[in-house]
CSV table of C-alpha atoms in Angstrom, one decimal:
chain,number,residue,atom,x,y,z
A,1,MET,CA,106.8,89.5,86.7
A,2,THR,CA,105.2,86.2,86.0
A,3,PRO,CA,101.8,85.9,84.4
A,4,ARG,CA,98.7,85.4,86.7
A,5,THR,CA,98.5,82.0,88.1
A,6,PRO,CA,95.7,79.5,87.2
A,7,HIS,CA,94.4,79.9,90.8
A,8,THR,CA,93.8,83.6,90.1
A,9,ARG,CA,92.1,83.0,86.8
A,10,LYS,CA,89.9,80.3,88.4
A,11,THR,CA,88.5,82.8,90.9
A,12,ALA,CA,87.0,84.8,88.0
A,13,ARG,CA,84.2,82.3,87.7
A,14,GLY,CA,81.5,82.3,90.4
A,15,ALA,CA,78.2,83.8,91.4
A,16,TRP,CA,79.2,86.9,93.4
A,17,PRO,CA,82.1,89.1,92.5
A,18,VAL,CA,82.9,90.0,96.1
A,19,ALA,CA,83.2,86.4,97.0
A,20,ARG,CA,85.3,85.7,93.9
A,21,VAL,CA,87.8,88.4,95.0
A,22,LEU,CA,87.9,87.2,98.6
A,23,ARG,CA,88.5,83.6,97.5
A,24,ASP,CA,91.6,84.7,95.8
A,25,ARG,CA,94.4,84.2,98.4
A,26,ASP,CA,96.6,87.2,97.3
A,27,ALA,CA,93.6,89.5,97.0
A,28,GLY,CA,92.5,88.6,100.5
A,29,LEU,CA,96.0,89.3,101.8
A,30,TYR,CA,96.1,92.6,100.1
A,31,LEU,CA,92.8,93.6,101.5
A,32,ALA,CA,93.7,92.5,105.0
A,33,GLY,CA,96.9,94.5,104.8
A,34,ALA,CA,95.0,97.6,103.6
A,35,VAL,CA,92.5,97.2,106.5
A,36,VAL,CA,95.2,96.8,109.1
A,37,SER,CA,97.4,99.6,108.0
A,38,GLY,CA,94.4,101.8,107.2
A,39,PHE,CA,93.2,101.4,110.8
A,40,GLY,CA,96.5,102.7,112.2
A,41,THR,CA,96.8,105.6,109.8
A,42,SER,CA,93.3,106.8,110.5
A,43,ALA,CA,93.8,106.5,114.2
A,44,LEU,CA,97.1,108.5,114.0
A,45,TRP,CA,95.5,111.1,111.7
A,46,LEU,CA,93.1,112.3,114.5
A,47,ALA,CA,95.4,111.7,117.5
A,48,SER,CA,98.3,113.7,116.1
A,49,GLY,CA,96.3,116.9,115.8
A,50,VAL,CA,94.9,116.4,119.3
A,51,TRP,CA,98.4,115.8,120.6
A,52,VAL,CA,99.7,119.0,119.1
A,53,LYS,CA,96.7,120.9,120.3
A,54,ASP,CA,97.3,119.7,123.9
A,55,LEU,CA,101.0,120.5,123.8
A,56,THR,CA,100.7,124.0,122.3
A,57,GLY,CA,97.1,125.1,122.5
A,58,SER,CA,97.4,126.2,118.8
A,59,ASP,CA,94.7,125.2,116.2
A,60,GLY,CA,97.0,126.2,113.4
A,61,LEU,CA,99.8,123.9,114.5
A,62,ALA,CA,97.4,121.1,115.0
A,63,ALA,CA,96.2,121.6,111.4
A,64,LEU,CA,99.8,121.3,110.2
A,65,CYS,CA,99.8,117.6,111.1
A,66,MET,CA,97.4,116.9,108.2
A,67,LEU,CA,99.5,119.2,105.9
A,68,ALA,CA,102.7,117.4,106.8
A,69,MET,CA,101.1,114.0,105.8
A,70,TRP,CA,99.6,115.4,102.6
A,71,ALA,CA,102.6,117.5,101.4
A,72,PRO,CA,104.5,114.6,99.9
A,73,THR,CA,101.7,114.1,97.4
A,74,LEU,CA,103.1,117.1,95.6
A,75,ALA,CA,106.1,115.0,94.7
A,76,GLY,CA,103.9,112.0,93.9
A,77,PRO,CA,105.1,111.5,90.3
A,78,ALA,CA,108.8,111.4,91.4
A,79,LEU,CA,108.1,109.2,94.4
A,80,GLY,CA,106.0,106.8,92.3
A,81,THR,CA,108.9,106.3,89.9
A,82,LEU,CA,110.7,104.3,92.7
A,83,ALA,CA,108.0,101.7,92.3
A,84,ASP,CA,109.1,101.2,88.6
A,85,ARG,CA,112.8,101.0,89.4
A,86,VAL,CA,112.7,98.1,92.0
A,87,ARG,CA,110.7,95.0,92.6
A,88,ARG,CA,107.3,96.0,94.1
A,89,LYS,CA,106.8,93.3,96.8
A,90,PRO,CA,110.1,94.1,98.6
A,91,LEU,CA,109.3,97.8,98.3
A,92,LEU,CA,105.9,97.3,100.0
A,93,ILE,CA,107.5,95.5,102.8
A,94,ALA,CA,110.3,98.1,103.1
A,95,THR,CA,107.8,101.0,103.3
A,96,ASN,CA,105.8,99.3,106.0
A,97,LEU,CA,108.9,98.6,108.1
A,98,LEU,CA,110.2,102.2,107.6
A,99,SER,CA,106.9,103.6,108.7
A,100,ALA,CA,106.8,101.3,111.8
A,101,GLY,CA,110.3,102.3,112.8
A,102,LEU,CA,109.7,106.0,112.3
A,103,LEU,CA,106.6,105.9,114.5
A,104,LEU,CA,108.5,104.6,117.4
A,105,ALA,CA,110.6,107.8,117.4
A,106,LEU,CA,107.5,109.7,118.5
A,107,PHE,CA,108.1,108.4,122.1
A,108,ALA,CA,110.6,111.3,122.3
A,109,VAL,CA,107.8,113.9,121.7
A,110,ASP,CA,106.8,115.2,125.1
A,111,SER,CA,107.0,119.0,124.8
A,112,PRO,CA,106.5,121.9,122.3
A,113,ASP,CA,110.3,121.9,121.8
A,114,THR,CA,110.2,118.3,120.3
A,115,LEU,CA,107.2,118.9,118.0
A,116,TRP,CA,109.7,119.3,115.0
A,117,LEU,CA,110.2,115.5,115.4
A,118,LEU,CA,106.5,114.8,115.1
A,119,PHE,CA,106.2,116.9,111.9
A,120,ALA,CA,109.3,115.3,110.4
A,121,VAL,CA,108.0,111.8,111.1
A,122,LEU,CA,104.6,112.7,109.6
A,123,PHE,CA,106.2,114.1,106.5
A,124,VAL,CA,108.3,111.0,105.9
A,125,TYR,CA,105.3,108.9,106.8
A,126,GLY,CA,103.3,110.6,104.1
A,127,ALA,CA,106.1,110.1,101.5
A,128,ALA,CA,106.3,106.4,102.4
A,129,GLY,CA,102.5,106.2,101.9
A,130,VAL,CA,102.8,107.7,98.3
A,131,VAL,CA,105.4,105.1,97.4
A,132,HIS,CA,103.4,102.3,99.1
A,133,ASP,CA,100.2,103.2,97.1
A,134,ALA,CA,102.1,103.3,93.8
A,135,ALA,CA,103.8,99.9,94.4
A,136,GLU,CA,100.6,98.3,95.7
A,137,SER,CA,98.6,99.4,92.6
A,138,ALA,CA,101.2,98.1,90.3
A,139,LEU,CA,101.5,94.8,92.1
A,140,VAL,CA,97.8,94.3,92.3
A,141,ALA,CA,97.3,94.9,88.6
A,142,ALA,CA,99.9,92.2,87.8
A,143,VAL,CA,98.6,89.6,90.3
A,144,ILE,CA,94.8,89.9,90.3
A,145,ASP,CA,92.6,88.8,87.3
A,146,PRO,CA,91.9,92.0,85.3
A,147,ARG,CA,88.2,91.2,85.3
A,148,LEU,CA,88.2,91.5,89.1
A,149,LEU,CA,90.2,94.7,89.4
A,150,GLY,CA,87.1,96.9,89.7
A,151,ASP,CA,85.7,94.6,92.4
A,152,PHE,CA,89.0,94.7,94.3
A,153,ASN,CA,89.3,98.4,94.1
A,154,GLY,CA,85.7,98.8,95.3
A,155,LEU,CA,86.4,96.5,98.2
A,156,ARG,CA,89.5,98.4,99.1
A,157,MET,CA,87.5,101.6,99.1
A,158,THR,CA,85.0,100.0,101.3
A,159,ALA,CA,87.7,98.8,103.7
A,160,GLY,CA,89.3,102.3,103.8
A,161,GLU,CA,86.0,104.1,104.5
A,162,GLY,CA,85.1,101.5,107.1
A,163,MET,CA,88.3,102.2,108.9
A,164,LYS,CA,87.7,106.0,108.8
A,165,LEU,CA,84.5,105.3,110.7
A,166,VAL,CA,86.0,103.1,113.4
A,167,ALA,CA,89.7,104.1,113.8
A,168,PRO,CA,89.5,107.8,114.7
A,169,PRO,CA,87.3,107.2,117.8
A,170,ALA,CA,89.6,104.3,118.7
A,171,GLY,CA,92.6,106.4,118.3
A,172,ALA,CA,91.1,109.2,120.4
A,173,GLY,CA,90.3,106.6,123.1
A,174,VAL,CA,93.8,105.3,123.2
A,175,TYR,CA,95.2,108.9,123.3
A,176,ALA,CA,92.9,109.9,126.1
A,177,ALA,CA,93.9,106.8,128.2
A,178,TYR,CA,97.6,106.5,127.4
A,179,GLY,CA,98.9,109.5,125.4
A,180,GLY,CA,100.1,110.2,121.9
A,181,ALA,CA,103.1,107.9,121.9
A,182,SER,CA,100.7,104.9,122.5
A,183,VAL,CA,98.8,105.8,119.4
A,184,ALA,CA,102.0,105.8,117.5
A,185,ALA,CA,102.9,102.4,118.9
A,186,LEU,CA,99.5,101.1,117.9
A,187,ASP,CA,100.1,102.4,114.3
A,188,ALA,CA,103.5,100.9,114.3
A,189,ALA,CA,102.0,97.5,115.3
A,190,THR,CA,99.5,97.7,112.4
A,191,PHE,CA,102.4,98.3,110.0
A,192,ALA,CA,104.3,95.3,111.4
A,193,LEU,CA,101.2,93.1,110.9
A,194,ALA,CA,100.7,94.4,107.4
A,195,THR,CA,104.3,93.6,106.6
A,196,GLY,CA,103.7,90.0,107.5
A,197,LEU,CA,100.6,89.9,105.3
A,198,TYR,CA,102.5,91.3,102.3
A,199,ALA,CA,105.4,88.9,102.9
A,200,ALA,CA,103.0,86.0,102.6
A,201,LEU,CA,102.0,87.0,99.0
A,202,ARG,CA,102.8,84.4,96.4
A,203,VAL,CA,104.4,86.7,93.9
A,204,ARG,CA,107.4,86.1,91.7
A,205,GLU,CA,108.9,89.2,90.2
A,206,ALA,CA,111.8,89.7,87.8
A,207,PRO,CA,114.0,92.6,88.5
A,208,PRO,CA,113.0,95.6,86.4
A,209,ARG,CA,115.2,96.6,83.5
A,210,ARG,CA,117.9,99.1,84.2
A,211,PRO,CA,116.4,102.5,83.2
A,212,ALA,CA,117.9,104.0,80.1
A,213,VAL,CA,117.1,107.6,81.3
A,214,ASN,CA,117.6,109.5,84.5
A,215,TRP,CA,115.0,109.8,87.3
A,216,ARG,CA,113.6,113.1,86.0
A,217,ARG,CA,113.0,111.7,82.5
A,218,GLN,CA,111.4,108.6,83.9
A,219,THR,CA,109.0,110.7,85.9
A,220,ALA,CA,108.2,112.7,82.9
A,221,GLU,CA,107.4,109.6,80.9
A,222,GLY,CA,104.7,108.6,83.3
A,223,ALA,CA,103.1,112.1,83.3
A,224,ARG,CA,103.2,112.2,79.4
A,225,TYR,CA,101.6,108.8,79.2
A,226,LEU,CA,98.8,109.7,81.5
A,227,TRP,CA,98.1,113.1,80.0
A,228,GLY,CA,98.2,111.8,76.5
A,229,HIS,CA,95.9,108.8,77.0
A,230,PRO,CA,92.4,109.6,75.7
A,231,ARG,CA,90.6,107.3,78.3
A,232,LEU,CA,92.7,108.1,81.4
A,233,ARG,CA,92.9,111.9,81.1
A,234,PRO,CA,89.2,112.6,81.3
A,235,LEU,CA,88.7,110.4,84.4
A,236,VAL,CA,91.7,111.9,86.2
A,237,VAL,CA,90.6,115.5,85.4
A,238,ALA,CA,87.1,114.7,86.6
A,239,GLY,CA,88.5,113.2,89.8
A,240,GLY,CA,90.6,116.4,90.4
A,241,VAL,CA,87.6,118.7,89.9
A,242,MET,CA,85.4,116.5,92.1
A,243,MET,CA,88.0,116.5,94.9
A,244,LEU,CA,88.4,120.3,94.6
A,245,CYS,CA,84.7,120.8,95.0
A,246,ALA,CA,84.6,118.3,97.8
A,247,GLY,CA,87.3,120.2,99.5
A,248,VAL,CA,85.5,123.5,99.2
A,249,CYS,CA,82.3,121.8,100.5
A,250,GLY,CA,84.1,120.1,103.5
A,251,PRO,CA,84.4,123.2,105.8
A,252,THR,CA,80.7,124.0,105.3
A,253,LEU,CA,79.6,121.0,107.2
A,254,TYR,CA,79.4,122.7,110.6
A,255,ALA,CA,77.6,125.7,109.0
A,256,VAL,CA,75.0,123.2,107.6
A,257,VAL,CA,74.6,121.7,111.0
A,258,ASP,CA,74.2,125.2,112.5
A,259,ALA,CA,71.5,126.0,109.9
A,260,LEU,CA,69.7,122.8,110.9
A,261,GLY,CA,69.6,124.1,114.5
A,262,HIS,CA,71.7,121.2,116.0
A,263,SER,CA,74.8,121.2,118.1
A,264,PRO,CA,78.2,120.5,116.4
A,265,ALA,CA,78.1,116.9,117.5
A,266,TYR,CA,75.4,116.3,114.9
A,267,ALA,CA,78.1,116.5,112.3
A,268,GLY,CA,79.2,113.1,113.4
A,269,VAL,CA,75.8,111.7,112.3
A,270,LEU,CA,76.2,113.2,108.8
A,271,TYR,CA,79.8,112.0,108.6
A,272,ALA,CA,78.8,108.5,109.6
A,273,LEU,CA,76.0,108.4,106.9
A,274,GLN,CA,78.5,109.7,104.3
A,275,GLY,CA,80.9,106.9,105.3
A,276,ALA,CA,78.1,104.3,105.0
A,277,GLY,CA,77.3,105.5,101.5
A,278,SER,CA,80.9,105.1,100.5
A,279,VAL,CA,81.0,101.6,102.0
A,280,ALA,CA,77.9,100.6,100.0
A,281,VAL,CA,79.1,101.9,96.7
A,282,GLY,CA,82.5,100.1,97.2
A,283,LEU,CA,80.6,96.8,97.3
A,284,LEU,CA,78.7,97.5,94.1
A,285,ALA,CA,81.6,99.1,92.2
A,286,GLY,CA,82.7,96.0,90.2
A,287,PRO,CA,79.3,95.1,88.8
A,288,ALA,CA,78.6,98.8,88.1
A,289,LEU,CA,81.9,99.2,86.2
A,290,ARG,CA,81.2,96.1,84.1
A,291,ARG,CA,77.6,97.2,83.3
A,292,LEU,CA,78.2,101.0,82.7
A,293,GLY,CA,81.9,101.3,81.8
A,294,GLY,CA,84.3,103.5,83.7
A,295,ARG,CA,83.2,106.8,82.2
A,296,ARG,CA,79.5,106.4,82.8
A,297,PHE,CA,80.0,105.0,86.3
A,298,ALA,CA,82.2,108.0,87.1
A,299,ALA,CA,79.7,110.4,85.5
A,300,ALA,CA,76.8,108.8,87.6
A,301,GLY,CA,78.9,109.3,90.8
A,302,VAL,CA,79.8,112.9,90.1
A,303,ALA,CA,76.2,113.7,89.1
A,304,LEU,CA,74.9,112.1,92.4
A,305,LEU,CA,77.4,114.1,94.3
A,306,ALA,CA,76.3,117.3,92.5
A,307,VAL,CA,72.7,116.8,93.6
A,308,ALA,CA,73.8,115.9,97.1
A,309,VAL,CA,76.0,119.0,97.5
A,310,ALA,CA,73.3,121.3,96.2
A,311,ALA,CA,70.6,119.7,98.4
A,312,ARG,CA,72.7,120.5,101.5
A,313,ALA,CA,71.6,124.1,101.1
A,314,VAL,CA,68.0,123.0,102.1
A,315,PRO,CA,67.7,123.4,106.0
A,316,HIS,CA,65.8,120.2,106.6
A,317,ASP,CA,66.9,117.2,108.6
A,318,ALA,CA,65.7,114.5,106.2
A,319,VAL,CA,67.3,116.3,103.2
A,320,ALA,CA,70.6,116.6,105.1
A,321,LEU,CA,70.6,112.9,106.1
A,322,VAL,CA,69.8,111.7,102.6
A,323,SER,CA,72.3,114.1,100.9
A,324,SER,CA,75.1,113.0,103.2
A,325,ALA,CA,74.5,109.3,102.3
A,326,ALA,CA,74.3,110.3,98.6
A,327,ALA,CA,77.5,112.3,98.7
A,328,GLY,CA,79.3,109.3,100.3
A,329,ALA,CA,78.0,107.1,97.5
A,330,GLY,CA,78.9,109.5,94.7
A,331,MET,CA,82.4,110.5,95.6
A,332,PRO,CA,84.2,107.1,95.4
A,333,ALA,CA,82.8,106.3,91.9
A,334,VAL,CA,85.2,108.4,89.9
A,335,LEU,CA,88.1,107.4,92.2
A,336,ILE,CA,87.5,103.7,91.7
A,337,ALA,CA,86.9,104.2,88.0
A,338,ALA,CA,90.1,106.2,87.5
A,339,LEU,CA,92.3,103.8,89.4
A,340,THR,CA,90.9,100.7,87.7
A,341,ALA,CA,91.3,102.4,84.3
A,342,VAL,CA,95.0,103.3,85.1
A,343,GLN,CA,95.6,99.6,86.1
A,344,HIS,CA,93.9,98.3,82.9
A,345,GLU,CA,95.4,100.8,80.4
A,346,THR,CA,99.0,101.3,81.7
A,347,PRO,CA,101.9,99.0,80.8
A,348,GLY,CA,103.4,97.4,83.9
A,349,ALA,CA,106.8,99.1,83.6
A,350,LEU,CA,105.1,102.5,83.8
A,351,LEU,CA,102.3,101.7,86.3
A,352,GLY,CA,104.0,102.9,89.5
A,353,ARG,CA,104.7,106.5,88.3
A,354,VAL,CA,101.4,106.7,86.4
A,355,THR,CA,99.4,105.7,89.5
A,356,ALA,CA,101.3,108.2,91.6
A,357,THR,CA,100.8,111.0,89.1
A,358,ALA,CA,97.1,110.3,88.8
A,359,ASN,CA,96.8,110.3,92.6
A,360,SER,CA,98.6,113.6,92.8
A,361,LEU,CA,96.4,115.2,90.2
A,362,ILE,CA,93.2,113.9,91.9
A,363,PHE,CA,94.0,114.5,95.6
A,364,ILE,CA,96.1,117.7,95.6
A,365,PRO,CA,93.1,119.8,94.5
A,366,ASN,CA,91.3,118.5,97.7
A,367,VAL,CA,93.9,120.3,99.9
A,368,LEU,CA,93.5,123.5,97.9
A,369,GLY,CA,89.7,123.2,98.1
A,370,LEU,CA,89.8,122.9,101.9
A,371,ALA,CA,91.8,126.1,102.1
A,372,VAL,CA,89.3,127.9,99.8
A,373,GLY,CA,86.3,126.5,101.6
A,374,ALA,CA,87.6,127.6,105.0
A,375,ALA,CA,87.7,131.2,103.6
A,376,LEU,CA,84.4,131.1,101.7
A,377,VAL,CA,82.4,129.6,104.5
A,378,GLU,CA,82.8,132.8,106.4
A,379,LEU,CA,82.0,135.1,103.4
A,380,ALA,CA,79.4,133.3,101.2
A,381,ASP,CA,75.8,132.4,101.8
A,382,LEU,CA,75.4,128.6,101.8
A,383,ARG,CA,72.2,129.0,99.7
A,384,LEU,CA,74.4,130.3,96.9
A,385,LEU,CA,77.7,128.5,97.5
A,386,LEU,CA,76.4,124.9,97.7
A,387,PRO,CA,74.2,125.1,94.6
A,388,ALA,CA,77.1,126.7,92.7
A,389,LEU,CA,79.4,123.8,93.7
A,390,GLY,CA,76.7,121.4,92.6
A,391,ALA,CA,76.5,123.1,89.2
A,392,VAL,CA,80.3,122.8,88.7
A,393,LEU,CA,80.1,119.1,89.5
A,394,LEU,CA,77.2,118.6,87.2
A,395,ALA,CA,79.1,120.3,84.4
A,396,THR,CA,82.0,117.9,85.1
A,397,ALA,CA,79.7,114.9,84.8
A,398,VAL,CA,78.2,115.7,81.4
A,399,PRO,CA,81.4,115.2,79.3
A,400,LEU,CA,82.0,111.8,81.0
A,401,ALA,CA,78.5,110.6,80.2
A,402,ARG,CA,79.0,111.2,76.5
A,403,ARG,CA,80.4,108.5,74.3
A,404,PRO,CA,84.0,109.4,73.5
A,405,ALA,CA,85.0,110.0,69.9
């Protein structure tokens, strides 16, 4: 891949980091593509579960939609290797076109007998997403000024969280008016638009070298590099522990609302405040990373989340509102810090598989945590469970705050 262009380096000078990122043409295209495709994905995420529930009446089958989309993360290291074997820009375009074409097959889903097609499409959709994220991370690291990577990743987090607030209600509205196939068509259209945005990127890539080892050994190289790196491993481990605790905490939301004496709809208020906190920290991530460094920024975020989770045990409206916003602000810090560190510290030839491996180690625990939390919320007292989770998170933050040897 060619070095960064003078235009990209020039954007590193300026008053406000967010403006510097947005003035970079390629960074703006990347962000626009993330916003567009993220809108469609978030809309489909909710609508697919509602669709299955309407067709079968089964809560368990509806929950399988999320599992089908998440399951390919288990094979993240192997899928991410693809991003190191081919040129990344064509791969981004191909994964978007594949997702768009797959979604159109959902027009055939109209009865419980055809649900296998929905689950199959969601599974391949999730696998394409893993490859897409690995290729995008590697390409971004090669194109955008390294000094702006933290700002870019923060803005991308802001865009993603913003879509999670807007897209699910929009998807539910489209589903209610026109049915599940229409939501699939909407998502396919967003992927087609994102394809055009990625095609407009001014990137020149040399074909990657022919691998000297087989796929399995290439995948293992990425895992070994990540786990053996003294600056990456602590951030990834902290991210995995944080997402595990967040997963356990997730199913307690309605129990918290119940303890406050509100209807289940009040959970929407807490969720919106959490999203607002994530949006805000995404805007501040770049300056915070430069000022604190990746480890201390991540430690501050995990510590804030620890306090917020423990505070949810207090049955008071004001505490619940503030803790939701604080949790939303704390969670993204370690994710942004880990991704930015991976992009800074990993050679370009390894970056696709290292990114995918890091994502798997961070996000798979969240799925496990959701299952554990669903069981514990019926058995454990919130006044004990939530402070215990807070203590685990605080213990995770302490090593990150220390200066490494």
